[in-house]
Structure formats: structure tokens, C-alpha cells
Amino acid sequence: MTMIHGTIWLERKSVSTWHVSSLIRKYWDAFQAHRERQRLRGTLSGLSDLELMDIGTTRGEIDYVASNRDIDPRDIVSNSRTA
């Protein structure tokens, strides 16, 4: 009977260890994404207004662009024109 309790305890320990490591990994990934957004904001803020215009954005859109890197605003505009 003690052996069964010992086995169950080990299973619970390994599952909870997995949950903790998964949680830590999620926080680390979120932290890295935040740092990347901050780095991108800094880089874009360092550009002149003419350079920003060349890449198709404005100074007021820097936060949006940094937060939504996966979205291409040119694709949104072109899709809305064809609809």
C-alpha cells in the first residue's frame, strides 16, 4: 500500500513540475516578446519622419506597428479595396 502511495505521489510531483516549468516558459516567452517590442519601438522612434514615410508608417503608428508585427497594414488596405 505504501508503494502505491509513493507512485501516485511521484506522478503528481512530475505533473506539477511540468505545470510549473510550462508556466515559467510562458512567462519567459512573454518577457522576450515584450523586450522585442520595446527594441522595435526604440528603433522606429530613432528614424526620421522621412524614413518612417519611406517604410509606410508615421510616428503616431509606431506603437501599433510594434505591437502588431504579424499584421501587414498594406494587406489590410488592399483587401478592403477589393471587397
PDB file of C-alpha atoms in Angstrom:
ATOM      1  CA  MET A   1       0.000   0.000   0.000  1.00  0.00           C
ATOM      2  CA  THR A   2       2.852   2.352   0.745  1.00  0.00           C
ATOM      3  CA  MET A   3       4.301   1.617  -2.666  1.00  0.00           C
ATOM      4  CA  ILE A   4       1.066   2.714  -4.365  1.00  0.00           C
ATOM      5  CA  HIS A   5       1.023   6.000  -2.449  1.00  0.00           C
ATOM      6  CA  GLY A   6       4.660   6.543  -3.332  1.00  0.00           C
ATOM      7  CA  THR A   7       3.952   6.005  -7.019  1.00  0.00           C
ATOM      8  CA  ILE A   8       0.958   8.335  -7.008  1.00  0.00           C
ATOM      9  CA  TRP A   9       2.991  10.996  -5.223  1.00  0.00           C
ATOM     10  CA  LEU A  10       5.732  10.733  -7.858  1.00  0.00           C
ATOM     11  CA  GLU A  11       3.174  11.074 -10.649  1.00  0.00           C
ATOM     12  CA  ARG A  12       1.679  14.152  -9.015  1.00  0.00           C
ATOM     13  CA  LYS A  13       5.110  15.626  -8.464  1.00  0.00           C
ATOM     14  CA  SER A  14       6.092  15.139 -12.096  1.00  0.00           C
ATOM     15  CA  VAL A  15       2.812  16.629 -13.333  1.00  0.00           C
ATOM     16  CA  SER A  16       3.101  19.654 -11.053  1.00  0.00           C
ATOM     17  CA  THR A  17       6.746  20.088 -12.035  1.00  0.00           C
ATOM     18  CA  TRP A  18       5.662  20.036 -15.666  1.00  0.00           C
ATOM     19  CA  HIS A  19       2.988  22.695 -14.960  1.00  0.00           C
ATOM     20  CA  VAL A  20       5.478  24.922 -13.171  1.00  0.00           C
ATOM     21  CA  SER A  21       8.057  24.635 -15.937  1.00  0.00           C
ATOM     22  CA  SER A  22       5.351  25.302 -18.528  1.00  0.00           C
ATOM     23  CA  LEU A  23       4.239  28.394 -16.624  1.00  0.00           C
ATOM     24  CA  ILE A  24       7.800  29.655 -16.328  1.00  0.00           C
ATOM     25  CA  ARG A  25       8.299  29.100 -20.065  1.00  0.00           C
ATOM     26  CA  LYS A  26       5.156  31.097 -20.888  1.00  0.00           C
ATOM     27  CA  TYR A  27       6.308  33.993 -18.704  1.00  0.00           C
ATOM     28  CA  TRP A  28       9.771  33.890 -20.274  1.00  0.00           C
ATOM     29  CA  ASP A  29       8.308  33.936 -23.799  1.00  0.00           C
ATOM     30  CA  ALA A  30       6.040  36.865 -22.891  1.00  0.00           C
ATOM     31  CA  PHE A  31       9.001  38.722 -21.393  1.00  0.00           C
ATOM     32  CA  GLN A  32      11.077  38.155 -24.525  1.00  0.00           C
ATOM     33  CA  ALA A  33       8.210  39.343 -26.758  1.00  0.00           C
ATOM     34  CA  HIS A  34       7.884  42.490 -24.622  1.00  0.00           C
ATOM     35  CA  ARG A  35      11.609  43.192 -24.934  1.00  0.00           C
ATOM     36  CA  GLU A  36      11.430  42.729 -28.703  1.00  0.00           C
ATOM     37  CA  ARG A  37       8.521  45.195 -28.938  1.00  0.00           C
ATOM     38  CA  GLN A  38      10.464  47.721 -26.841  1.00  0.00           C
ATOM     39  CA  ARG A  39      13.518  47.279 -29.081  1.00  0.00           C
ATOM     40  CA  LEU A  40      11.404  47.794 -32.210  1.00  0.00           C
ATOM     41  CA  ARG A  41       9.768  50.909 -30.736  1.00  0.00           C
ATOM     42  CA  GLY A  42      13.211  52.317 -29.965  1.00  0.00           C
ATOM     43  CA  THR A  43      14.479  51.595 -33.449  1.00  0.00           C
ATOM     44  CA  LEU A  44      11.438  53.110 -35.142  1.00  0.00           C
ATOM     45  CA  SER A  45      11.492  56.146 -32.849  1.00  0.00           C
ATOM     46  CA  GLY A  46      15.085  56.777 -33.890  1.00  0.00           C
ATOM     47  CA  LEU A  47      14.088  57.132 -37.549  1.00  0.00           C
ATOM     48  CA  SER A  48      13.322  60.494 -39.104  1.00  0.00           C
ATOM     49  CA  ASP A  49       9.824  61.317 -40.329  1.00  0.00           C
ATOM     50  CA  LEU A  50      11.021  60.927 -43.922  1.00  0.00           C
ATOM     51  CA  GLU A  51      12.442  57.461 -43.187  1.00  0.00           C
ATOM     52  CA  LEU A  52       9.198  56.449 -41.489  1.00  0.00           C
ATOM     53  CA  MET A  53       7.261  57.672 -44.527  1.00  0.00           C
ATOM     54  CA  ASP A  54       9.524  55.564 -46.750  1.00  0.00           C
ATOM     55  CA  ILE A  55       8.502  52.398 -44.889  1.00  0.00           C
ATOM     56  CA  GLY A  56       4.842  53.409 -44.964  1.00  0.00           C
ATOM     57  CA  THR A  57       4.171  54.451 -41.400  1.00  0.00           C
ATOM     58  CA  THR A  58       4.025  57.585 -39.275  1.00  0.00           C
ATOM     59  CA  ARG A  59       5.352  58.490 -35.869  1.00  0.00           C
ATOM     60  CA  GLY A  60       1.849  58.089 -34.402  1.00  0.00           C
ATOM     61  CA  GLU A  61       1.658  54.493 -35.638  1.00  0.00           C
ATOM     62  CA  ILE A  62       4.895  53.286 -34.038  1.00  0.00           C
ATOM     63  CA  ASP A  63       3.163  51.719 -31.008  1.00  0.00           C
ATOM     64  CA  TYR A  64       0.635  49.959 -33.253  1.00  0.00           C
ATOM     65  CA  VAL A  65       3.297  48.647 -35.610  1.00  0.00           C
ATOM     66  CA  ALA A  66       5.463  47.414 -32.723  1.00  0.00           C
ATOM     67  CA  SER A  67       2.534  45.668 -31.033  1.00  0.00           C
ATOM     68  CA  ASN A  68       1.115  44.094 -34.216  1.00  0.00           C
ATOM     69  CA  ARG A  69       4.209  42.952 -36.082  1.00  0.00           C
ATOM     70  CA  ASP A  70       2.407  39.985 -37.626  1.00  0.00           C
ATOM     71  CA  ILE A  71      -0.217  42.190 -39.310  1.00  0.00           C
ATOM     72  CA  ASP A  72       0.705  43.829 -42.594  1.00  0.00           C
ATOM     73  CA  PRO A  73      -1.323  47.065 -42.869  1.00  0.00           C
ATOM     74  CA  ARG A  74      -0.750  47.144 -46.634  1.00  0.00           C
ATOM     75  CA  ASP A  75      -2.535  43.807 -46.960  1.00  0.00           C
ATOM     76  CA  ILE A  76      -5.493  45.108 -44.923  1.00  0.00           C
ATOM     77  CA  VAL A  77      -5.770  48.185 -47.147  1.00  0.00           C
ATOM     78  CA  SER A  78      -5.548  46.174 -50.373  1.00  0.00           C
ATOM     79  CA  ASN A  79      -8.142  43.634 -49.175  1.00  0.00           C
ATOM     80  CA  SER A  80     -10.605  46.357 -48.151  1.00  0.00           C
ATOM     81  CA  ARG A  81     -10.331  47.982 -51.603  1.00  0.00           C
ATOM     82  CA  THR A  82     -11.145  44.736 -53.422  1.00  0.00           C
ATOM     83  CA  ALA A  83     -14.143  43.933 -51.222  1.00  0.00           C
TER      84      ALA A  83
END
